[in-house]
Structures are given as structure tokens and as C-alpha cells.
PDB file of C-alpha atoms in Angstrom:
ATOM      1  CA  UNK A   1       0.000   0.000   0.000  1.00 96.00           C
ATOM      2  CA  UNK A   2       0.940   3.738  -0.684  1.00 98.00           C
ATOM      3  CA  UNK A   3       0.626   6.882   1.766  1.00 98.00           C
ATOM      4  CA  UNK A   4       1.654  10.506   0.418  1.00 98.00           C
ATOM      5  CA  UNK A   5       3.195  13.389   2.380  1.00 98.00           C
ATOM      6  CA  UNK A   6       1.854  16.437   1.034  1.00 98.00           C
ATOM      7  CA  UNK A   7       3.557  19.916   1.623  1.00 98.00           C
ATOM      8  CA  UNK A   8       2.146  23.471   1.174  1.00 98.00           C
ATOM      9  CA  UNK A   9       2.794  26.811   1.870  1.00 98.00           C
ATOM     10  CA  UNK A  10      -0.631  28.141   2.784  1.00 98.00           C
ATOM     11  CA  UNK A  11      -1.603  31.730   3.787  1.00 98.00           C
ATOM     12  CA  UNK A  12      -4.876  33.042   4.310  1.00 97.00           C
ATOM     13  CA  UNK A  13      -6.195  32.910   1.060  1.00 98.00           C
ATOM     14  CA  UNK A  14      -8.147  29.672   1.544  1.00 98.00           C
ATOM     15  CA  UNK A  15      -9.238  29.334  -2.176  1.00 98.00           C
ATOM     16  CA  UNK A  16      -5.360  29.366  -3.287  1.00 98.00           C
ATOM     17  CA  UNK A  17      -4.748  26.974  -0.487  1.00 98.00           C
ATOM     18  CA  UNK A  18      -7.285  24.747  -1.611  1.00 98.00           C
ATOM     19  CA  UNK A  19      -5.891  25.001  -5.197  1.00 98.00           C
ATOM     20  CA  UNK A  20      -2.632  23.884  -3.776  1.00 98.00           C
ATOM     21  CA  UNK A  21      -3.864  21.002  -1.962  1.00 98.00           C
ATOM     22  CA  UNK A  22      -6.335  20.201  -5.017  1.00 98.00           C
ATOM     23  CA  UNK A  23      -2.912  19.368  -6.923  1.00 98.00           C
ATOM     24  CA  UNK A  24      -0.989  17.472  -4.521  1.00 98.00           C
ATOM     25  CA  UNK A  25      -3.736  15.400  -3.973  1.00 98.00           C
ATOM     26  CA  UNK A  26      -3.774  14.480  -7.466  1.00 98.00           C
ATOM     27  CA  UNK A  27      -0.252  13.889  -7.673  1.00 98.00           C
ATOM     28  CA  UNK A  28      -0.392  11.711  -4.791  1.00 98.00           C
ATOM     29  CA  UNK A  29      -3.377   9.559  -6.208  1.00 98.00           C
ATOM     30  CA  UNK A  30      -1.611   9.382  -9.338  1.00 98.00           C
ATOM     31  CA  UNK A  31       1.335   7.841  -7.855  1.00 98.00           C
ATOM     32  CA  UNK A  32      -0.943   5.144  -6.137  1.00 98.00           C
ATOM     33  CA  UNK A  33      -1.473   6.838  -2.759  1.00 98.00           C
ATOM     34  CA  UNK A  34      -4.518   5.463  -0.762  1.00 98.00           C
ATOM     35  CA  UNK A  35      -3.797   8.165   2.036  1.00 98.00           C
ATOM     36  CA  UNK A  36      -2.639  11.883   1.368  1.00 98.00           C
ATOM     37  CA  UNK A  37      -1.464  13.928   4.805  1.00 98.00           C
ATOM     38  CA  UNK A  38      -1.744  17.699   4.289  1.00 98.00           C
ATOM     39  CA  UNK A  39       0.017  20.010   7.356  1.00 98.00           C
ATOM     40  CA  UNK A  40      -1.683  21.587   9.996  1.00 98.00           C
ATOM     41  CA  UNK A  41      -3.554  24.389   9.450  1.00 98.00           C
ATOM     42  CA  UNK A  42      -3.816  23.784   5.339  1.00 98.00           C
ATOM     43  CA  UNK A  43      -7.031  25.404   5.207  1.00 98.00           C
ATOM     44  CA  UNK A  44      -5.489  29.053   6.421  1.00 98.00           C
ATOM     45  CA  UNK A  45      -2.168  29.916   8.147  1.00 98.00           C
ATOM     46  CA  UNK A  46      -1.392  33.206   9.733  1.00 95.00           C
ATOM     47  CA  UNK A  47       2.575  33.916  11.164  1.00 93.00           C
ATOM     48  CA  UNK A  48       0.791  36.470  13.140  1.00 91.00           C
ATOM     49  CA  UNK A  49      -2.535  35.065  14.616  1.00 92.00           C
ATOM     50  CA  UNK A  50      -5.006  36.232  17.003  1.00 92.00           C
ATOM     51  CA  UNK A  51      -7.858  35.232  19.019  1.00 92.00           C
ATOM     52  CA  UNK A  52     -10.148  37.495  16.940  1.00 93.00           C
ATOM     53  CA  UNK A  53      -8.225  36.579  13.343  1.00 93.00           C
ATOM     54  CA  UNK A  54      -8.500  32.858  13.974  1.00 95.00           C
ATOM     55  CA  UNK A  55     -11.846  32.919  15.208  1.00 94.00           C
ATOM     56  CA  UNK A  56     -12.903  34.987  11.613  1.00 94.00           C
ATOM     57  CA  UNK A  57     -11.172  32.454   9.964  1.00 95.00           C
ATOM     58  CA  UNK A  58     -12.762  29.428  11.643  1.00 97.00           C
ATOM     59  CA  UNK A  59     -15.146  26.846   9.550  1.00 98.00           C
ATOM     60  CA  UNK A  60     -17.574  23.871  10.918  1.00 98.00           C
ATOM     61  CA  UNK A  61     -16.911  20.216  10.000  1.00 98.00           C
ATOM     62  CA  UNK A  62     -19.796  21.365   7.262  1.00 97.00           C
ATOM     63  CA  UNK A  63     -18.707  24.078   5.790  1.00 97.00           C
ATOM     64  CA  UNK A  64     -16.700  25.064   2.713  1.00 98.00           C
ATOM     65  CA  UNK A  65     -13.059  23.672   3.312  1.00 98.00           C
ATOM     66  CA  UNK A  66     -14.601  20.185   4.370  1.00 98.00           C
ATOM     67  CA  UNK A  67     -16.999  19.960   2.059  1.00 98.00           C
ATOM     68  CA  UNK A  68     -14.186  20.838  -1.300  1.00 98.00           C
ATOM     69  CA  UNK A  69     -11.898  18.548   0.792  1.00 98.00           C
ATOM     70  CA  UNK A  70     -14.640  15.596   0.270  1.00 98.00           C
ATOM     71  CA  UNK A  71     -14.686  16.261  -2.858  1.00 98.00           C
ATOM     72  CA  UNK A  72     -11.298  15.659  -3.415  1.00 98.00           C
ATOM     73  CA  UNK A  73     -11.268  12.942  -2.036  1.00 98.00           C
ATOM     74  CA  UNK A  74     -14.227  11.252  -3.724  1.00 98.00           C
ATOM     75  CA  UNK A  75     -12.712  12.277  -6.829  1.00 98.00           C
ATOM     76  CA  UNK A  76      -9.414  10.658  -6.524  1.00 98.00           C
ATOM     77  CA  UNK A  77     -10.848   7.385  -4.482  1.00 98.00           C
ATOM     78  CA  UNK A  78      -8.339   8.529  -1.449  1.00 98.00           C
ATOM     79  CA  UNK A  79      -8.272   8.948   2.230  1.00 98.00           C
ATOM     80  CA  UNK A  80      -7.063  12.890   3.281  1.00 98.00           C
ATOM     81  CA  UNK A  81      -6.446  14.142   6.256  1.00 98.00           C
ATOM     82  CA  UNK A  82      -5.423  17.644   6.548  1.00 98.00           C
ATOM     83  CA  UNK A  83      -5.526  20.761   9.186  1.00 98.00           C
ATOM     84  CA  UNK A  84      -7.971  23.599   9.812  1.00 98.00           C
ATOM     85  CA  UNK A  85      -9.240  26.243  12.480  1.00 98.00           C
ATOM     86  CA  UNK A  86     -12.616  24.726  13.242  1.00 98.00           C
ATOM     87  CA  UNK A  87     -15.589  27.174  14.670  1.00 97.00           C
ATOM     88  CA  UNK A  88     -16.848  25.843  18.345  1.00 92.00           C
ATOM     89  CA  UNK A  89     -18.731  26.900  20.583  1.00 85.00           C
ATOM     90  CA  UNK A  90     -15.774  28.317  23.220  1.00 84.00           C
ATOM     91  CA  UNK A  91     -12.306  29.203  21.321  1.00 92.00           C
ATOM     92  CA  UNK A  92     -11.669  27.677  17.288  1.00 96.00           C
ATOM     93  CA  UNK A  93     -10.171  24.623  17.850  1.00 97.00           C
ATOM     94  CA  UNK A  94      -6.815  23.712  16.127  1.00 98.00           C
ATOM     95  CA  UNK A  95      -8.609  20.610  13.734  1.00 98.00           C
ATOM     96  CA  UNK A  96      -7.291  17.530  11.676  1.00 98.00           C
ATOM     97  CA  UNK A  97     -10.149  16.263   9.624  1.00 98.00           C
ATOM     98  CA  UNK A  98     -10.087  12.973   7.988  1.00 98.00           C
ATOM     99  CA  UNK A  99     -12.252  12.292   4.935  1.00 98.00           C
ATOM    100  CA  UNK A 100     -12.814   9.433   3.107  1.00 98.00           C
ATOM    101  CA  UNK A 101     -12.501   7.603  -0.397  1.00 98.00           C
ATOM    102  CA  UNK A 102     -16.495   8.169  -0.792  1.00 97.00           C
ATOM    103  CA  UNK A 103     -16.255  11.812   0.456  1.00 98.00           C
ATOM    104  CA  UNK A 104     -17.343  11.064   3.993  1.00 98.00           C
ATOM    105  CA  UNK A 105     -16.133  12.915   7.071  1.00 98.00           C
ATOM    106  CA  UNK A 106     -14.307   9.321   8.902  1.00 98.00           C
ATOM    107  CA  UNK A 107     -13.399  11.553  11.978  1.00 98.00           C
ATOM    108  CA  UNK A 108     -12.193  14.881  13.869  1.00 98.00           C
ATOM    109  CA  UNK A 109      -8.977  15.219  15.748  1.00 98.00           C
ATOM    110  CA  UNK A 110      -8.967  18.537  17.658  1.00 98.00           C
ATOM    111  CA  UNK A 111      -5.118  19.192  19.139  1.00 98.00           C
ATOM    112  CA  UNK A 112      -4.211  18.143  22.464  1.00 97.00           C
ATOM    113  CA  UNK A 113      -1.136  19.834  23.166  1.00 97.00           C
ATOM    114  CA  UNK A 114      -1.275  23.018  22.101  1.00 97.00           C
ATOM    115  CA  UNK A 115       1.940  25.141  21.209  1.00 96.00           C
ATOM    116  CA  UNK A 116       2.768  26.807  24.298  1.00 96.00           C
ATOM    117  CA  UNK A 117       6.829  26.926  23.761  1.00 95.00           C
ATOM    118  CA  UNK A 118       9.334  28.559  22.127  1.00 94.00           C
ATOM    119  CA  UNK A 119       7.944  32.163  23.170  1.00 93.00           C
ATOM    120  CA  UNK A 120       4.310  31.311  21.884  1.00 94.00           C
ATOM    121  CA  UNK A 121       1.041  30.699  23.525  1.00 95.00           C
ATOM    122  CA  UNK A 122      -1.383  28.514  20.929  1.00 96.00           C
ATOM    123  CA  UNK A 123      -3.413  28.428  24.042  1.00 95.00           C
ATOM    124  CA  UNK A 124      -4.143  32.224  24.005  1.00 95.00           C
ATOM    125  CA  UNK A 125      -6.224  31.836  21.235  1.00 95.00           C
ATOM    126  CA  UNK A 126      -7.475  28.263  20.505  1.00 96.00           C
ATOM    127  CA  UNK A 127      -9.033  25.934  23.264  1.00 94.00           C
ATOM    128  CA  UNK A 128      -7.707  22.479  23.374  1.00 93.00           C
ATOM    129  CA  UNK A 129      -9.133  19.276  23.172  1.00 94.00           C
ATOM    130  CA  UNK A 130      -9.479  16.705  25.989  1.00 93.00           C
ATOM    131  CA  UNK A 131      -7.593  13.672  24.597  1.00 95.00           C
ATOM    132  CA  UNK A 132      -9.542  11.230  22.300  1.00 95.00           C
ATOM    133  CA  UNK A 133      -8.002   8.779  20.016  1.00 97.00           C
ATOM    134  CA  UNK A 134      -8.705   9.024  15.849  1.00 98.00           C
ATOM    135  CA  UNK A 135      -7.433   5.926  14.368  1.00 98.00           C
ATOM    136  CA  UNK A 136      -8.608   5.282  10.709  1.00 97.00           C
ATOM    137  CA  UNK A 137      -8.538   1.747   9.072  1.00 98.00           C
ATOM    138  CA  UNK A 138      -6.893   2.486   5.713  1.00 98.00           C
ATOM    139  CA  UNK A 139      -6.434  -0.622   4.046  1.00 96.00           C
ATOM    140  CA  UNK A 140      -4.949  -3.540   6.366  1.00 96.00           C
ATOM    141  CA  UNK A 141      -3.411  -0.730   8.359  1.00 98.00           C
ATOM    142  CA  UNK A 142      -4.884   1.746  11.111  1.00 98.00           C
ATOM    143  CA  UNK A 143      -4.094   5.639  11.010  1.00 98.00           C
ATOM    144  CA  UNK A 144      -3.472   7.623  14.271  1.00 98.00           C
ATOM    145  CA  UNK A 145      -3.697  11.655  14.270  1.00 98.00           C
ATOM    146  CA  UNK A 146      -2.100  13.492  15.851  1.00 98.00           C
ATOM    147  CA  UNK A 147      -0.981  17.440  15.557  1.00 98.00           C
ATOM    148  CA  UNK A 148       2.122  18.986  15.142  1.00 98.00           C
ATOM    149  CA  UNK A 149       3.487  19.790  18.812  1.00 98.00           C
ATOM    150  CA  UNK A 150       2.030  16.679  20.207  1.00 98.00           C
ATOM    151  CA  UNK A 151       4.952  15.065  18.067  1.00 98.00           C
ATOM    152  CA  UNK A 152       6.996  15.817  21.197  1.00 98.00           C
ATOM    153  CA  UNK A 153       5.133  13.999  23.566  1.00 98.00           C
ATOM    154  CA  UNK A 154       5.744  10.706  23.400  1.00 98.00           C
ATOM    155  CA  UNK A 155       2.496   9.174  25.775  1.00 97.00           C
ATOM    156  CA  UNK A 156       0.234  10.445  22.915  1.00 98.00           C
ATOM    157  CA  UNK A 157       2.095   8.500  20.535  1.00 98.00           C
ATOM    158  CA  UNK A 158       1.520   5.195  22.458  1.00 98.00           C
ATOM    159  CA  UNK A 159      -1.796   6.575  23.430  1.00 98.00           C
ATOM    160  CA  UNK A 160      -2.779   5.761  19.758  1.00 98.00           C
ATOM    161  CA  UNK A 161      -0.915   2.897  19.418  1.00 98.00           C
ATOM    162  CA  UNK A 162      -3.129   1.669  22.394  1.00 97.00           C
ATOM    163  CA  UNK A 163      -5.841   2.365  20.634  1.00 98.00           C
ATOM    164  CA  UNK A 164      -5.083   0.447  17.562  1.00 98.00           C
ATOM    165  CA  UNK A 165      -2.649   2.732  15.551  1.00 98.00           C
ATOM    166  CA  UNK A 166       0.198   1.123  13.085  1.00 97.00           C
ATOM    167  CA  UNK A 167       1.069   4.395  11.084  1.00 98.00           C
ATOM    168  CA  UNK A 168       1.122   7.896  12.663  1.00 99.00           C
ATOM    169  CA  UNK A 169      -0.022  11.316  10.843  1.00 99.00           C
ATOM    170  CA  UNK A 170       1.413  14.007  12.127  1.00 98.00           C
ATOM    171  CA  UNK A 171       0.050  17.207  10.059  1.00 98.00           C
ATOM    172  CA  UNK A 172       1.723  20.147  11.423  1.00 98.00           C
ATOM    173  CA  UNK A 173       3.554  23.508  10.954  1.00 98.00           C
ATOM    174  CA  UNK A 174       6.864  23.091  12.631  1.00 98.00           C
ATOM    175  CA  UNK A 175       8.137  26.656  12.824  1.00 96.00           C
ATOM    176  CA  UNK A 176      11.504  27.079  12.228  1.00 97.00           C
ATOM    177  CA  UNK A 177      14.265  28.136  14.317  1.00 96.00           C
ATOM    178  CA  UNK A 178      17.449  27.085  16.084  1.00 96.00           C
ATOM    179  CA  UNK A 179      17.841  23.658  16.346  1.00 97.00           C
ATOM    180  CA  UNK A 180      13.782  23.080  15.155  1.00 97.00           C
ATOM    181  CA  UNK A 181      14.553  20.895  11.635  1.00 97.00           C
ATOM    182  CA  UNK A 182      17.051  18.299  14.081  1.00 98.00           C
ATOM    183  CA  UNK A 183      13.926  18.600  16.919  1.00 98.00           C
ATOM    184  CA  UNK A 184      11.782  17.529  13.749  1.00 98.00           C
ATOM    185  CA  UNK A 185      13.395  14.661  12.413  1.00 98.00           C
ATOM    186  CA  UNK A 186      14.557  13.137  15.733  1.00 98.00           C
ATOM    187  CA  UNK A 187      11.453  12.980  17.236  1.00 98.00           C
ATOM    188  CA  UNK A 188       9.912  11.652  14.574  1.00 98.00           C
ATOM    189  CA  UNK A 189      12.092   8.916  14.319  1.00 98.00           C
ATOM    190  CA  UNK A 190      11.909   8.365  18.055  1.00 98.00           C
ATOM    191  CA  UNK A 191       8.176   8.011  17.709  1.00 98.00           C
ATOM    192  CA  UNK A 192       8.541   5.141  14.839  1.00 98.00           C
ATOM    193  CA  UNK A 193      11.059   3.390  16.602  1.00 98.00           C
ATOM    194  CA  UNK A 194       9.785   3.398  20.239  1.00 98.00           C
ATOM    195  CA  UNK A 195       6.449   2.327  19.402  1.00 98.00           C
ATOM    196  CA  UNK A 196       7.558   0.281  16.011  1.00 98.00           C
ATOM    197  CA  UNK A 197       5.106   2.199  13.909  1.00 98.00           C
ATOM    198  CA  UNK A 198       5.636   3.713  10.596  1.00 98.00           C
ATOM    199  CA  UNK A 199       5.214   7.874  10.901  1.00 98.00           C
ATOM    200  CA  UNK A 200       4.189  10.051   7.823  1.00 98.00           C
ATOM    201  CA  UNK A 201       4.907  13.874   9.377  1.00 98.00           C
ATOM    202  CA  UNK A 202       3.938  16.367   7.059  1.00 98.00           C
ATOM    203  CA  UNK A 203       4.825  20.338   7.421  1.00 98.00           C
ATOM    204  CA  UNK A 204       4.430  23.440   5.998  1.00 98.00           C
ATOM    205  CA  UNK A 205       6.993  24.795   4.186  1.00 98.00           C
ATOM    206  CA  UNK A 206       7.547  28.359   3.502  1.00 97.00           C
ATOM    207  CA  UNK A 207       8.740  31.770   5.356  1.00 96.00           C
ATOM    208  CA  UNK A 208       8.789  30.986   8.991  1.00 96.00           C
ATOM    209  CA  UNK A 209       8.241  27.232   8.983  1.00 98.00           C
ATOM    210  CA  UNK A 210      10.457  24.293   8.761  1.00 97.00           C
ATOM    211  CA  UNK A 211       9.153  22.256   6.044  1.00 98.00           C
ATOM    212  CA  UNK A 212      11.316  18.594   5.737  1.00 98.00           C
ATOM    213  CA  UNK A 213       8.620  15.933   6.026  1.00 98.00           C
ATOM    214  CA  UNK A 214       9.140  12.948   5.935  1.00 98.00           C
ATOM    215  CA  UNK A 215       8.073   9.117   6.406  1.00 98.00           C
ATOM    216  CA  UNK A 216       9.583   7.009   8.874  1.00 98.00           C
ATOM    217  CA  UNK A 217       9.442   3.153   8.831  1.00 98.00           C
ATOM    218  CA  UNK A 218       9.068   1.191  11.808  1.00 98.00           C
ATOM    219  CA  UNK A 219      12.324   0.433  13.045  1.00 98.00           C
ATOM    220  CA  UNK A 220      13.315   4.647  12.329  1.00 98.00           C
ATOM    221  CA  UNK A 221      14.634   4.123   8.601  1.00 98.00           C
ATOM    222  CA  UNK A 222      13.696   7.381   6.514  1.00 98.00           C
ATOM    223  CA  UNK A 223      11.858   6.152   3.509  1.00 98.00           C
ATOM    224  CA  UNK A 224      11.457   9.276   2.114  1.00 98.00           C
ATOM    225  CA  UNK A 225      11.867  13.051   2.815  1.00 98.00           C
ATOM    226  CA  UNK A 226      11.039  16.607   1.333  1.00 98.00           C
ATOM    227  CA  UNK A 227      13.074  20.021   1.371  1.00 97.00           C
ATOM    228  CA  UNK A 228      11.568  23.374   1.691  1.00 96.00           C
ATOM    229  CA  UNK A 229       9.312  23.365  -1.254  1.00 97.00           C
ATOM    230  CA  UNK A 230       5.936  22.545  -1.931  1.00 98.00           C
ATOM    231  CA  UNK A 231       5.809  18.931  -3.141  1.00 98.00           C
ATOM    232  CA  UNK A 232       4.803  15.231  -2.616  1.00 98.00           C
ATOM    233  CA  UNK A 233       6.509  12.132  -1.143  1.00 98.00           C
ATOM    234  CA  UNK A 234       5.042   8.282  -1.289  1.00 98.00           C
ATOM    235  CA  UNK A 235       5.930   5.709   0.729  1.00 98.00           C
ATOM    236  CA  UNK A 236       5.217   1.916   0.589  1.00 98.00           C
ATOM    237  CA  UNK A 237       3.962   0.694   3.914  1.00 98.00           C
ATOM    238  CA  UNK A 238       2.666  -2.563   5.188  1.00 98.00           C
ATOM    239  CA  UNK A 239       1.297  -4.306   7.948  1.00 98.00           C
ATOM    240  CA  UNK A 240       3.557  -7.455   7.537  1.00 98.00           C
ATOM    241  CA  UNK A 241       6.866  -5.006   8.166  1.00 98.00           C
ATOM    242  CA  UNK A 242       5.281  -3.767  11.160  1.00 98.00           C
ATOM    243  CA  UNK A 243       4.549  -7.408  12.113  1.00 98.00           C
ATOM    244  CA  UNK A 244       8.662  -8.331  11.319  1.00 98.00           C
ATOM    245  CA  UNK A 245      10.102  -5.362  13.403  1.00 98.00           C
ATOM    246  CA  UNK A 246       7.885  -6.120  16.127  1.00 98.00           C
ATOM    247  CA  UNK A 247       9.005  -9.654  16.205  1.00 98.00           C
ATOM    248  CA  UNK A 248      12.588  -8.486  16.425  1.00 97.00           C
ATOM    249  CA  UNK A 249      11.961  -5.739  18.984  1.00 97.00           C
ATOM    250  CA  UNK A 250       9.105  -6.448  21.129  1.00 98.00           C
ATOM    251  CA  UNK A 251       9.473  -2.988  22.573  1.00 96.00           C
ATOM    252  CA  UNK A 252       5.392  -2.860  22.902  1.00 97.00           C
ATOM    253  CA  UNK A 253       5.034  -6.584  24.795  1.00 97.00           C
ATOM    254  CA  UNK A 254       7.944  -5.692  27.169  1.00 97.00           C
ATOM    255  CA  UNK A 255       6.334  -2.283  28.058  1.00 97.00           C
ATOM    256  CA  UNK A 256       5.899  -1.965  32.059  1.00 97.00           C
ATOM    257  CA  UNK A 257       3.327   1.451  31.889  1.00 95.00           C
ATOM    258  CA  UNK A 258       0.228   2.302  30.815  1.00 94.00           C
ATOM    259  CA  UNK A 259      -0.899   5.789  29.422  1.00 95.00           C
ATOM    260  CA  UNK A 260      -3.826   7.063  31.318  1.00 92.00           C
ATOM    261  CA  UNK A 261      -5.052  10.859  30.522  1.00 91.00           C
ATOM    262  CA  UNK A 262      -4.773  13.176  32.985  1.00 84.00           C
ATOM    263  CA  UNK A 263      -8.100  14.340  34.176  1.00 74.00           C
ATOM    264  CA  UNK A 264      -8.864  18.244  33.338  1.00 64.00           C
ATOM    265  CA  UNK A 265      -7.511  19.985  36.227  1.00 57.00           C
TER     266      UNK A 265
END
């Protein structure tokens, strides 16, 4: 089976960033993807958001973004998953929607660890999410979502992989920075290997943002990677090399803790 990496630059145009991710869907399917991961935030990205900007921004699960992104994916028979500000009823959350090969809306993810690092404060301006596994059956394998940040957390990784997950999505916008593209690529592959999973992390490229995805197999081989340009990457995956690793490194049946959520405080 196939599963794309797809990399934008978006801004707050959404129509041009829906153009964007119109064609790198199609690339992907083309190449034989059955799953396409767009970045965080792919429906409109600000360097300088607000509470107020980001809530003006925000869509439902219903409304224009979703509903172009179904069609997409109807018309090119593939699973996409890709980032948005979503309109609730508190603060927009930060979203990951996941739409299916007939169009349909499979799930939500709304961000669990929001960016409160590196002199920013997501949380002054989007509420986050109480955490809730999505993980998608795509083919013989099953999909957990997660968002950007979360990448550096390492119980939400194996809080999916409790629930199920053999491949991680990681849509994000890793900002750059000193340090951030090593921080990116490291984690990553600590995720894969730790939890013998493959991970597809996608990111915005462009001014401000680091760019680099790239898919990680299960035992934290790079199978392929992007630079700082728009542009797609496939990778084969399959459930029988997630089998073989985890028969040589039983990391998951040796494991001596549980992840339990905190409760809100």
C-alpha cells in the first residue's frame, strides 16, 4: 500500500490553499497513494494570529473547506487528512479532519497539546481538546492523528498505538528556528522506533516554517523526505513489516506502563 506526504505553503487565502492542496492530492493519487497527509492548518495559516483573526477564519466540519476537501477525495478514491481552524462553541479549535474515499467525514482530531513553547502561547487563542483517540482503518493498516506539537510527547504516541494505531499522521507547521529541523526529524524517528510504527509527518513549508517531512518506517529508517518546497513524497507501507520489526523488537510486549489521561484539572 501507498501513503503521500503532502507539503504546502498556505496563507490566508483559503481558495489558493485549496488550489494547492487540489494538486498534490492528485499527484499523490496518481502515484498510487490510498492516504494523502496535508500540514496543519492547510485550510489558512497566519505567522501572526489572534484570538479574533483565527476565530474569523474558523469553519464547521460542514462548511466550505470540508466539504471541497470531500470532494477531493471522492474524486481521486483517497483517504485525506489535513488541518484547519474549526468554529466551536468556546475558542476555534486547532482541527485535523479525515475524509474518506467516498467523500465522507471518517473523523475529527482537535489538538491536544497546544503550542505553548518557544515564546508562543497557541493556548491564548485556541481551546484544546481533551484527549480522544482518531485511528482510521486504511487498508490492512490503522491511522493515528495526531498534531504537530504533540509530536513531542511521546504518551500520545503510544496513546494511539493503544488504541489500535500502526502508522502515525502528524500534520503540522513546525516553525523554524534554532535547532527546530534536528527537533523535527529526531522525534519523529523516536516516535517510529519506540512504538515500532511507521510515521508520515507532514509540514508546511515556507517563510517561517520548517518544512522537511518525511516518512519514517518502523524500526526509524527514513523512507522518504522533502526540502523546503511545496511537493509530494510516497511511501510503501505494510502491515507485515510492522509485524517483522515487532518480532525483532518487542518494545510494545515488554512495556511496564500504561498511558492514562490526565483528568482536566
Amino acid at each position: 500500500m501507498r501513503m503521500a506526504l503532502a507539503q504546502l505553503a498556505a496563507t490566508t487565502d483559503k481558495a489558493a490553499n485549496l488550489d494547492a492542496a487540489a494538486t498534490l492530492v492528485a499527484r499523490a493519487a496518481a502515484d498510487g497513494a490510498e492516504l494523502v497527509v496535508l500540514p496543519e492548518y492547510t485550510m489558512s495559516w497566519d505567522p501572526r494570529p489572534d484570538a479574533e483573526s483565527l476565530r474569523a477564519q474558523a469553519e464547521p466540519l460542514d462548511g466550505a473547506f470540508v466539504t471541497a476537501l470531500a470532494r477531493l477525495a471522492r474524486e481521486h478514491q483517497v483517504t485525506v487528512l489535513a488541518g484547519m481552524t474549526e468554529t466551536t462553541a468556546d475558542r476555534p479549535a486547532n482541527t485535523v479532519v479525515a475524509l474518506g474515499p467516498d467523500g465522507a467525514l471518517a473523523g475529527a482530531y482537535r489538538k491536544v497539546h497546544l503550542y505553548d513553547a518557544f515564546g508562543d502561547r497557541e493556548s491564548d487563542r485556541l481551546a484544546a481538546a481533551s484527549p480522544e483517540p482518531l485511528v482510521l482503518p486504511v487498508g490492512d493498516l490503522h491511522v493515528g492523528v495526531m498534531t504537530c506539537y504533540d509530536l513531542r510527547f511521546p504518551e500520545m504516541a503510544r496513546f494511539l498505538v493503544d488504541a489500535g494505531a500502526d502508522v502515525l499522521a502528524v500534520p503540522s507547521t513546525w516553525m523554524a528556528g534554532p535547532g527546530k529541523a534536528t527537533h523535527w526529524e529526531v522525534l519523529a524517528r523516536a516516535r517510529a522506533i519506540e512504538n515500532t510504527v511507521y510515521v508520515l509527518a507532514s509540514g508546511q513549508c515556507g517563510r517561517h516554517r520548517t518544512g522537511r517531512s518525511l516518512g519514517v518506517d518502523p524500526s526509524g529508517e527514513i523512507l522518504a523526505a522533502l526540502g523546503e518546497e511545496p511537493g509530494v513524497a510516497v511511501v510503501d507501507v505494510s502491515a507485515a513489516k510492522v509485524r517483522a520489526v515487532r518480532e525483532r523488537n518487542p518494545s510494545l510486549a515488554n512495556r511496564r506502563f500504561a498511558v492514562v489521561p490526565r483528568r482536566p484539572a
